[in-house]
């Protein structure tokens, strides 16, 4: 006998019209006395704004280790030929390499670092697993950006994450100037879910990882949200990091400066929020994009 478990869809998306609904989930799932490296005031700011900037998460010496590993991976022909590598549509240079914590023991150690996973556990109030990891390479002179979007909208619609119990960290491996295509977030936007219009094409990930289409908010919705929340641009030295909630509206511009911008990006999801079937897509995305291994990080 087969038992089918029905999961209520709290955040409908990819329908005929765009919809906006209040967030149904906590932002910080841990209790005030949950141990971890985040100070109480910073945790409160994260709950309010949806993000937390850390001036130096890793040391300059560690930055060099991770940057050398990034350069090694990008230069490896076998990595370039792997389906986990995404290339720029125009230059055909590597844009991202996914599942780096499985490809590289160097980045696997970073995932297990208590400065990293400890903050994730503290925010999400449980053990966590890696839903997604990648390195992003944004060389100067024309690397393209990532258009405005909510990660949760995609992870819910295409990967089947039921609830907003997921946090991302972007760790800078080069300096983030205010001109080289840095991360932008609308503070407070994590409290409203924007369900995008339009059905999800089969194998949408093959296009969306280069240029977002399905799951893209309308200009009208983005204008309204930006007017309400404003836009925060993140700058910082190599080794700085930005933690942000899965439902933050965020994006980044093209990098037309000579100064590269590279980072390692890790997505932690609560083990109590394991992925089910996609809520608004015909098939699951590949596991290197949306993990189905829910083993806690140790």
mmCIF file of C-alpha atoms in Angstrom:
data_model
loop_
_atom_site.group_PDB
_atom_site.id
_atom_site.type_symbol
_atom_site.label_atom_id
_atom_site.label_comp_id
_atom_site.label_asym_id
_atom_site.label_seq_id
_atom_site.Cartn_x
_atom_site.Cartn_y
_atom_site.Cartn_z
ATOM 1 C CA UNK A 1 0.000 0.000 0.000
ATOM 2 C CA UNK A 2 1.296 3.447 -0.954
ATOM 3 C CA UNK A 3 0.732 6.304 1.478
ATOM 4 C CA UNK A 4 0.674 9.784 -0.055
ATOM 5 C CA UNK A 5 1.429 12.740 2.198
ATOM 6 C CA UNK A 6 -0.216 16.026 1.211
ATOM 7 C CA UNK A 7 1.679 19.212 2.042
ATOM 8 C CA UNK A 8 -0.292 22.451 2.156
ATOM 9 C CA UNK A 9 0.982 25.064 -0.278
ATOM 10 C CA UNK A 10 1.304 28.232 1.822
ATOM 11 C CA UNK A 11 2.915 30.195 -0.998
ATOM 12 C CA UNK A 12 1.177 29.726 -4.373
ATOM 13 C CA UNK A 13 3.175 30.891 -7.375
ATOM 14 C CA UNK A 14 3.578 30.463 -11.147
ATOM 15 C CA UNK A 15 -0.159 30.891 -11.726
ATOM 16 C CA UNK A 16 -1.976 33.072 -14.231
ATOM 17 C CA UNK A 17 -1.499 36.224 -12.137
ATOM 18 C CA UNK A 18 1.101 37.637 -9.787
ATOM 19 C CA UNK A 19 0.097 37.420 -6.117
ATOM 20 C CA UNK A 20 1.422 38.987 -2.918
ATOM 21 C CA UNK A 21 0.825 37.311 0.453
ATOM 22 C CA UNK A 22 2.196 37.919 3.963
ATOM 23 C CA UNK A 23 4.906 35.589 5.217
ATOM 24 C CA UNK A 24 3.441 32.645 7.168
ATOM 25 C CA UNK A 25 6.683 31.509 8.825
ATOM 26 C CA UNK A 26 9.074 32.855 11.481
ATOM 27 C CA UNK A 27 12.241 34.603 10.333
ATOM 28 C CA UNK A 28 14.385 33.429 13.253
ATOM 29 C CA UNK A 29 13.347 29.913 14.247
ATOM 30 C CA UNK A 30 15.721 29.503 17.158
ATOM 31 C CA UNK A 31 14.827 30.661 20.665
ATOM 32 C CA UNK A 32 16.658 33.657 22.195
ATOM 33 C CA UNK A 33 18.865 31.276 24.188
ATOM 34 C CA UNK A 34 19.796 29.077 21.199
ATOM 35 C CA UNK A 35 23.617 28.956 21.324
ATOM 36 C CA UNK A 36 25.619 30.313 18.417
ATOM 37 C CA UNK A 37 28.057 32.974 17.237
ATOM 38 C CA UNK A 38 25.417 35.645 16.473
ATOM 39 C CA UNK A 39 24.904 38.281 19.168
ATOM 40 C CA UNK A 40 21.320 38.924 20.307
ATOM 41 C CA UNK A 41 21.195 42.432 18.827
ATOM 42 C CA UNK A 42 22.463 41.150 15.466
ATOM 43 C CA UNK A 43 19.881 38.362 15.479
ATOM 44 C CA UNK A 44 17.149 40.924 16.112
ATOM 45 C CA UNK A 45 18.452 43.037 13.223
ATOM 46 C CA UNK A 46 18.400 39.956 10.992
ATOM 47 C CA UNK A 47 14.794 39.287 11.954
ATOM 48 C CA UNK A 48 13.874 42.902 11.161
ATOM 49 C CA UNK A 49 15.835 43.404 7.937
ATOM 50 C CA UNK A 50 16.211 39.880 6.586
ATOM 51 C CA UNK A 51 19.994 40.049 6.412
ATOM 52 C CA UNK A 52 23.135 40.276 8.504
ATOM 53 C CA UNK A 53 26.483 41.608 7.258
ATOM 54 C CA UNK A 54 29.687 40.317 8.903
ATOM 55 C CA UNK A 55 32.784 42.449 8.287
ATOM 56 C CA UNK A 56 35.219 39.529 8.556
ATOM 57 C CA UNK A 57 33.872 36.003 8.645
ATOM 58 C CA UNK A 58 37.129 34.443 7.437
ATOM 59 C CA UNK A 59 40.712 35.742 7.710
ATOM 60 C CA UNK A 60 42.857 37.098 4.851
ATOM 61 C CA UNK A 61 44.974 33.927 4.935
ATOM 62 C CA UNK A 62 41.848 31.797 4.596
ATOM 63 C CA UNK A 63 40.614 33.988 1.748
ATOM 64 C CA UNK A 64 43.781 33.133 -0.176
ATOM 65 C CA UNK A 65 43.185 29.413 0.331
ATOM 66 C CA UNK A 66 39.618 29.591 -0.959
ATOM 67 C CA UNK A 67 40.473 31.914 -3.830
ATOM 68 C CA UNK A 68 43.234 29.568 -5.017
ATOM 69 C CA UNK A 69 40.760 26.698 -4.871
ATOM 70 C CA UNK A 70 38.210 28.711 -6.865
ATOM 71 C CA UNK A 71 40.850 29.496 -9.490
ATOM 72 C CA UNK A 72 41.855 25.823 -9.639
ATOM 73 C CA UNK A 73 38.288 24.666 -10.183
ATOM 74 C CA UNK A 74 37.542 27.259 -12.855
ATOM 75 C CA UNK A 75 40.732 26.371 -14.761
ATOM 76 C CA UNK A 76 40.092 22.604 -14.660
ATOM 77 C CA UNK A 77 38.800 21.335 -18.045
ATOM 78 C CA UNK A 78 36.987 18.460 -16.313
ATOM 79 C CA UNK A 79 35.088 20.914 -14.118
ATOM 80 C CA UNK A 80 34.199 23.061 -17.120
ATOM 81 C CA UNK A 81 32.792 19.993 -18.897
ATOM 82 C CA UNK A 82 30.755 18.989 -15.829
ATOM 83 C CA UNK A 83 27.032 19.793 -15.878
ATOM 84 C CA UNK A 84 27.504 21.549 -12.545
ATOM 85 C CA UNK A 85 29.389 24.364 -14.303
ATOM 86 C CA UNK A 86 27.309 27.212 -15.743
ATOM 87 C CA UNK A 87 28.849 29.466 -18.398
ATOM 88 C CA UNK A 88 28.194 33.070 -19.392
ATOM 89 C CA UNK A 89 25.842 33.255 -22.419
ATOM 90 C CA UNK A 90 28.108 35.677 -24.318
ATOM 91 C CA UNK A 91 31.708 35.112 -23.220
ATOM 92 C CA UNK A 92 31.251 31.362 -22.574
ATOM 93 C CA UNK A 93 33.390 31.771 -19.458
ATOM 94 C CA UNK A 94 32.413 29.921 -16.275
ATOM 95 C CA UNK A 95 29.826 31.860 -14.288
ATOM 96 C CA UNK A 96 29.113 29.404 -11.457
ATOM 97 C CA UNK A 97 30.149 25.951 -10.285
ATOM 98 C CA UNK A 98 27.508 24.164 -8.220
ATOM 99 C CA UNK A 99 27.833 21.568 -5.469
ATOM 100 C CA UNK A 100 31.351 22.750 -4.610
ATOM 101 C CA UNK A 101 31.158 21.233 -1.138
ATOM 102 C CA UNK A 102 31.054 17.828 -2.865
ATOM 103 C CA UNK A 103 33.563 18.624 -5.606
ATOM 104 C CA UNK A 104 36.139 20.181 -3.268
ATOM 105 C CA UNK A 105 37.221 19.134 0.224
ATOM 106 C CA UNK A 106 38.517 22.700 0.715
ATOM 107 C CA UNK A 107 34.987 24.089 0.402
ATOM 108 C CA UNK A 108 33.550 21.112 2.304
ATOM 109 C CA UNK A 109 35.630 22.187 5.301
ATOM 110 C CA UNK A 110 34.243 25.711 4.997
ATOM 111 C CA UNK A 111 30.667 24.367 5.124
ATOM 112 C CA UNK A 112 31.484 22.491 8.340
ATOM 113 C CA UNK A 113 33.221 25.494 9.930
ATOM 114 C CA UNK A 114 31.348 26.490 13.098
ATOM 115 C CA UNK A 115 31.560 30.170 12.122
ATOM 116 C CA UNK A 116 29.459 29.226 9.120
ATOM 117 C CA UNK A 117 27.175 26.307 10.021
ATOM 118 C CA UNK A 118 26.814 27.550 13.619
ATOM 119 C CA UNK A 119 25.136 30.736 12.423
ATOM 120 C CA UNK A 120 22.800 28.725 10.202
ATOM 121 C CA UNK A 121 21.742 26.471 13.071
ATOM 122 C CA UNK A 122 21.178 29.499 15.295
ATOM 123 C CA UNK A 123 18.922 31.224 12.761
ATOM 124 C CA UNK A 124 16.984 28.119 11.727
ATOM 125 C CA UNK A 125 16.724 26.571 15.198
ATOM 126 C CA UNK A 126 17.664 23.043 14.152
ATOM 127 C CA UNK A 127 20.256 20.910 12.482
ATOM 128 C CA UNK A 128 20.798 21.913 8.874
ATOM 129 C CA UNK A 129 21.835 20.389 5.568
ATOM 130 C CA UNK A 130 23.199 22.019 2.417
ATOM 131 C CA UNK A 131 20.397 22.664 -0.054
ATOM 132 C CA UNK A 132 22.789 24.256 -2.527
ATOM 133 C CA UNK A 133 26.400 25.428 -2.747
ATOM 134 C CA UNK A 134 28.312 27.151 -5.495
ATOM 135 C CA UNK A 135 31.151 29.461 -6.347
ATOM 136 C CA UNK A 136 30.263 32.529 -8.388
ATOM 137 C CA UNK A 137 32.837 34.083 -10.684
ATOM 138 C CA UNK A 138 32.239 37.645 -11.825
ATOM 139 C CA UNK A 139 35.327 38.818 -13.704
ATOM 140 C CA UNK A 140 35.647 42.416 -14.861
ATOM 141 C CA UNK A 141 34.630 43.852 -18.220
ATOM 142 C CA UNK A 142 31.177 42.478 -18.711
ATOM 143 C CA UNK A 143 30.203 39.632 -16.383
ATOM 144 C CA UNK A 144 26.418 39.609 -16.189
ATOM 145 C CA UNK A 145 24.376 40.073 -13.047
ATOM 146 C CA UNK A 146 21.450 38.235 -11.451
ATOM 147 C CA UNK A 147 18.053 39.890 -11.902
ATOM 148 C CA UNK A 148 15.743 40.675 -8.961
ATOM 149 C CA UNK A 149 14.220 37.565 -7.431
ATOM 150 C CA UNK A 150 13.341 35.739 -4.222
ATOM 151 C CA UNK A 151 15.267 32.488 -3.877
ATOM 152 C CA UNK A 152 12.422 30.913 -1.941
ATOM 153 C CA UNK A 153 10.008 31.479 -4.810
ATOM 154 C CA UNK A 154 12.188 29.243 -6.976
ATOM 155 C CA UNK A 155 13.124 26.772 -4.254
ATOM 156 C CA UNK A 156 9.445 26.383 -3.330
ATOM 157 C CA UNK A 157 8.101 26.202 -6.875
ATOM 158 C CA UNK A 158 10.859 24.097 -8.459
ATOM 159 C CA UNK A 159 12.579 22.248 -5.567
ATOM 160 C CA UNK A 160 9.649 21.670 -3.192
ATOM 161 C CA UNK A 161 10.839 23.461 -0.036
ATOM 162 C CA UNK A 162 7.598 23.759 1.976
ATOM 163 C CA UNK A 163 8.463 26.590 4.365
ATOM 164 C CA UNK A 164 10.720 29.626 4.660
ATOM 165 C CA UNK A 165 13.267 27.927 6.882
ATOM 166 C CA UNK A 166 16.347 28.428 4.750
ATOM 167 C CA UNK A 167 19.261 30.859 4.976
ATOM 168 C CA UNK A 168 22.033 31.761 2.535
ATOM 169 C CA UNK A 169 25.520 33.105 3.106
ATOM 170 C CA UNK A 170 27.610 34.856 0.471
ATOM 171 C CA UNK A 171 31.292 35.002 1.454
ATOM 172 C CA UNK A 172 33.381 37.475 -0.526
ATOM 173 C CA UNK A 173 36.626 36.135 -1.986
ATOM 174 C CA UNK A 174 37.402 39.462 -3.675
ATOM 175 C CA UNK A 175 36.586 42.979 -2.553
ATOM 176 C CA UNK A 176 32.989 44.085 -3.074
ATOM 177 C CA UNK A 177 33.129 47.658 -4.347
ATOM 178 C CA UNK A 178 30.023 49.746 -4.927
ATOM 179 C CA UNK A 179 30.699 49.476 -8.663
ATOM 180 C CA UNK A 180 31.548 45.846 -9.487
ATOM 181 C CA UNK A 181 28.140 44.201 -9.423
ATOM 182 C CA UNK A 182 27.613 43.652 -5.707
ATOM 183 C CA UNK A 183 24.643 42.104 -3.937
ATOM 184 C CA UNK A 184 21.565 44.308 -3.487
ATOM 185 C CA UNK A 185 18.719 43.488 -1.086
ATOM 186 C CA UNK A 186 15.429 45.225 -0.303
ATOM 187 C CA UNK A 187 15.459 45.364 3.542
ATOM 188 C CA UNK A 188 12.236 43.998 5.019
ATOM 189 C CA UNK A 189 11.063 42.433 1.753
ATOM 190 C CA UNK A 190 11.410 38.982 3.345
ATOM 191 C CA UNK A 191 8.095 39.552 5.140
ATOM 192 C CA UNK A 192 6.080 39.471 1.896
ATOM 193 C CA UNK A 193 5.947 36.567 -0.543
ATOM 194 C CA UNK A 194 5.598 37.546 -4.177
ATOM 195 C CA UNK A 195 4.171 34.699 -6.229
ATOM 196 C CA UNK A 196 5.194 35.218 -9.845
ATOM 197 C CA UNK A 197 2.968 34.739 -12.886
ATOM 198 C CA UNK A 198 3.601 32.212 -15.635
ATOM 199 C CA UNK A 199 4.009 28.447 -15.758
ATOM 200 C CA UNK A 200 7.392 26.804 -15.203
ATOM 201 C CA UNK A 201 8.854 25.297 -18.391
ATOM 202 C CA UNK A 202 10.325 21.812 -18.224
ATOM 203 C CA UNK A 203 14.079 21.931 -17.474
ATOM 204 C CA UNK A 204 13.725 25.633 -16.731
ATOM 205 C CA UNK A 205 16.987 25.542 -14.753
ATOM 206 C CA UNK A 206 19.036 25.205 -17.963
ATOM 207 C CA UNK A 207 17.999 28.731 -18.926
ATOM 208 C CA UNK A 208 17.350 30.334 -15.539
ATOM 209 C CA UNK A 209 20.882 29.742 -14.236
ATOM 210 C CA UNK A 210 22.150 31.943 -17.047
ATOM 211 C CA UNK A 211 19.245 34.370 -17.330
ATOM 212 C CA UNK A 212 16.212 34.375 -15.043
ATOM 213 C CA UNK A 213 12.828 34.255 -16.789
ATOM 214 C CA UNK A 214 10.220 32.142 -14.983
ATOM 215 C CA UNK A 215 9.996 33.361 -11.399
ATOM 216 C CA UNK A 216 10.805 36.963 -12.314
ATOM 217 C CA UNK A 217 8.707 39.660 -10.592
ATOM 218 C CA UNK A 218 6.945 42.282 -12.686
ATOM 219 C CA UNK A 219 8.332 45.806 -13.014
ATOM 220 C CA UNK A 220 5.244 47.099 -11.208
ATOM 221 C CA UNK A 221 5.764 44.786 -8.222
ATOM 222 C CA UNK A 222 9.481 45.585 -8.008
ATOM 223 C CA UNK A 223 8.768 49.307 -8.168
ATOM 224 C CA UNK A 224 6.254 49.026 -5.352
ATOM 225 C CA UNK A 225 8.586 46.919 -3.183
ATOM 226 C CA UNK A 226 11.575 49.202 -3.791
ATOM 227 C CA UNK A 227 9.464 52.227 -2.892
ATOM 228 C CA UNK A 228 8.334 50.541 0.302
ATOM 229 C CA UNK A 229 11.621 48.920 1.412
ATOM 230 C CA UNK A 230 14.430 50.730 -0.394
ATOM 231 C CA UNK A 231 17.574 49.016 -1.700
ATOM 232 C CA UNK A 232 20.731 48.161 0.273
ATOM 233 C CA UNK A 233 24.007 47.574 -1.616
ATOM 234 C CA UNK A 234 26.614 45.443 0.139
ATOM 235 C CA UNK A 235 30.292 46.324 -0.027
ATOM 236 C CA UNK A 236 33.197 44.898 1.931
ATOM 237 C CA UNK A 237 36.665 43.438 1.911
ATOM 238 C CA UNK A 238 37.442 39.896 0.879
ATOM 239 C CA UNK A 239 36.491 37.687 3.822
ATOM 240 C CA UNK A 240 33.336 39.641 4.622
ATOM 241 C CA UNK A 241 29.988 37.882 4.395
ATOM 242 C CA UNK A 242 26.294 38.561 4.031
ATOM 243 C CA UNK A 243 23.699 36.252 5.544
ATOM 244 C CA UNK A 244 20.200 36.655 4.147
ATOM 245 C CA UNK A 245 16.780 35.102 4.461
ATOM 246 C CA UNK A 246 15.503 32.912 1.637
ATOM 247 C CA UNK A 247 12.615 35.263 0.848
ATOM 248 C CA UNK A 248 14.598 38.502 0.512
ATOM 249 C CA UNK A 249 14.118 40.268 -2.793
ATOM 250 C CA UNK A 250 17.651 40.610 -4.115
ATOM 251 C CA UNK A 251 19.795 40.802 -7.222
ATOM 252 C CA UNK A 252 23.059 42.151 -8.595
ATOM 253 C CA UNK A 253 24.140 44.212 -11.569
ATOM 254 C CA UNK A 254 26.632 43.547 -14.354
ATOM 255 C CA UNK A 255 30.318 44.034 -13.621
ATOM 256 C CA UNK A 256 31.758 46.370 -16.256
ATOM 257 C CA UNK A 257 34.690 47.468 -14.069
ATOM 258 C CA UNK A 258 38.177 45.927 -14.254
ATOM 259 C CA UNK A 259 37.737 44.621 -10.697
ATOM 260 C CA UNK A 260 36.564 41.000 -10.356
ATOM 261 C CA UNK A 261 33.925 39.948 -7.852
ATOM 262 C CA UNK A 262 33.941 36.313 -6.781
ATOM 263 C CA UNK A 263 32.240 34.636 -3.858
ATOM 264 C CA UNK A 264 31.294 31.300 -2.371
ATOM 265 C CA UNK A 265 27.572 30.875 -1.793
ATOM 266 C CA UNK A 266 26.103 28.301 0.627
ATOM 267 C CA UNK A 267 22.416 27.625 1.255
ATOM 268 C CA UNK A 268 21.481 25.899 4.512
ATOM 269 C CA UNK A 269 18.013 24.409 4.982
ATOM 270 C CA UNK A 270 16.533 23.018 8.178
ATOM 271 C CA UNK A 271 16.375 19.230 8.348
ATOM 272 C CA UNK A 272 12.774 19.800 9.497
ATOM 273 C CA UNK A 273 11.989 21.516 6.160
ATOM 274 C CA UNK A 274 13.169 18.794 3.788
ATOM 275 C CA UNK A 275 12.160 19.143 0.156
ATOM 276 C CA UNK A 276 9.024 17.427 -1.114
ATOM 277 C CA UNK A 277 7.775 17.394 -4.695
ATOM 278 C CA UNK A 278 7.874 20.757 -6.539
ATOM 279 C CA UNK A 279 4.870 22.964 -5.868
ATOM 280 C CA UNK A 280 4.798 24.588 -9.320
ATOM 281 C CA UNK A 281 7.061 22.731 -11.736
ATOM 282 C CA UNK A 282 6.585 19.602 -13.852
ATOM 283 C CA UNK A 283 9.766 17.898 -12.583
ATOM 284 C CA UNK A 284 12.382 18.333 -9.866
ATOM 285 C CA UNK A 285 15.557 20.228 -10.644
ATOM 286 C CA UNK A 286 18.790 18.191 -10.555
ATOM 287 C CA UNK A 287 20.145 17.397 -7.104
ATOM 288 C CA UNK A 288 23.277 19.481 -7.638
ATOM 289 C CA UNK A 289 20.959 22.525 -7.647
ATOM 290 C CA UNK A 290 18.318 21.388 -5.148
ATOM 291 C CA UNK A 291 19.668 18.690 -2.841
ATOM 292 C CA UNK A 292 17.747 15.559 -1.883
ATOM 293 C CA UNK A 293 20.414 14.421 0.567
ATOM 294 C CA UNK A 294 19.134 15.758 3.908
ATOM 295 C CA UNK A 295 22.091 14.561 5.991
ATOM 296 C CA UNK A 296 22.867 17.146 8.705
ATOM 297 C CA UNK A 297 26.142 19.024 8.437
ATOM 298 C CA UNK A 298 28.557 17.776 11.077
#
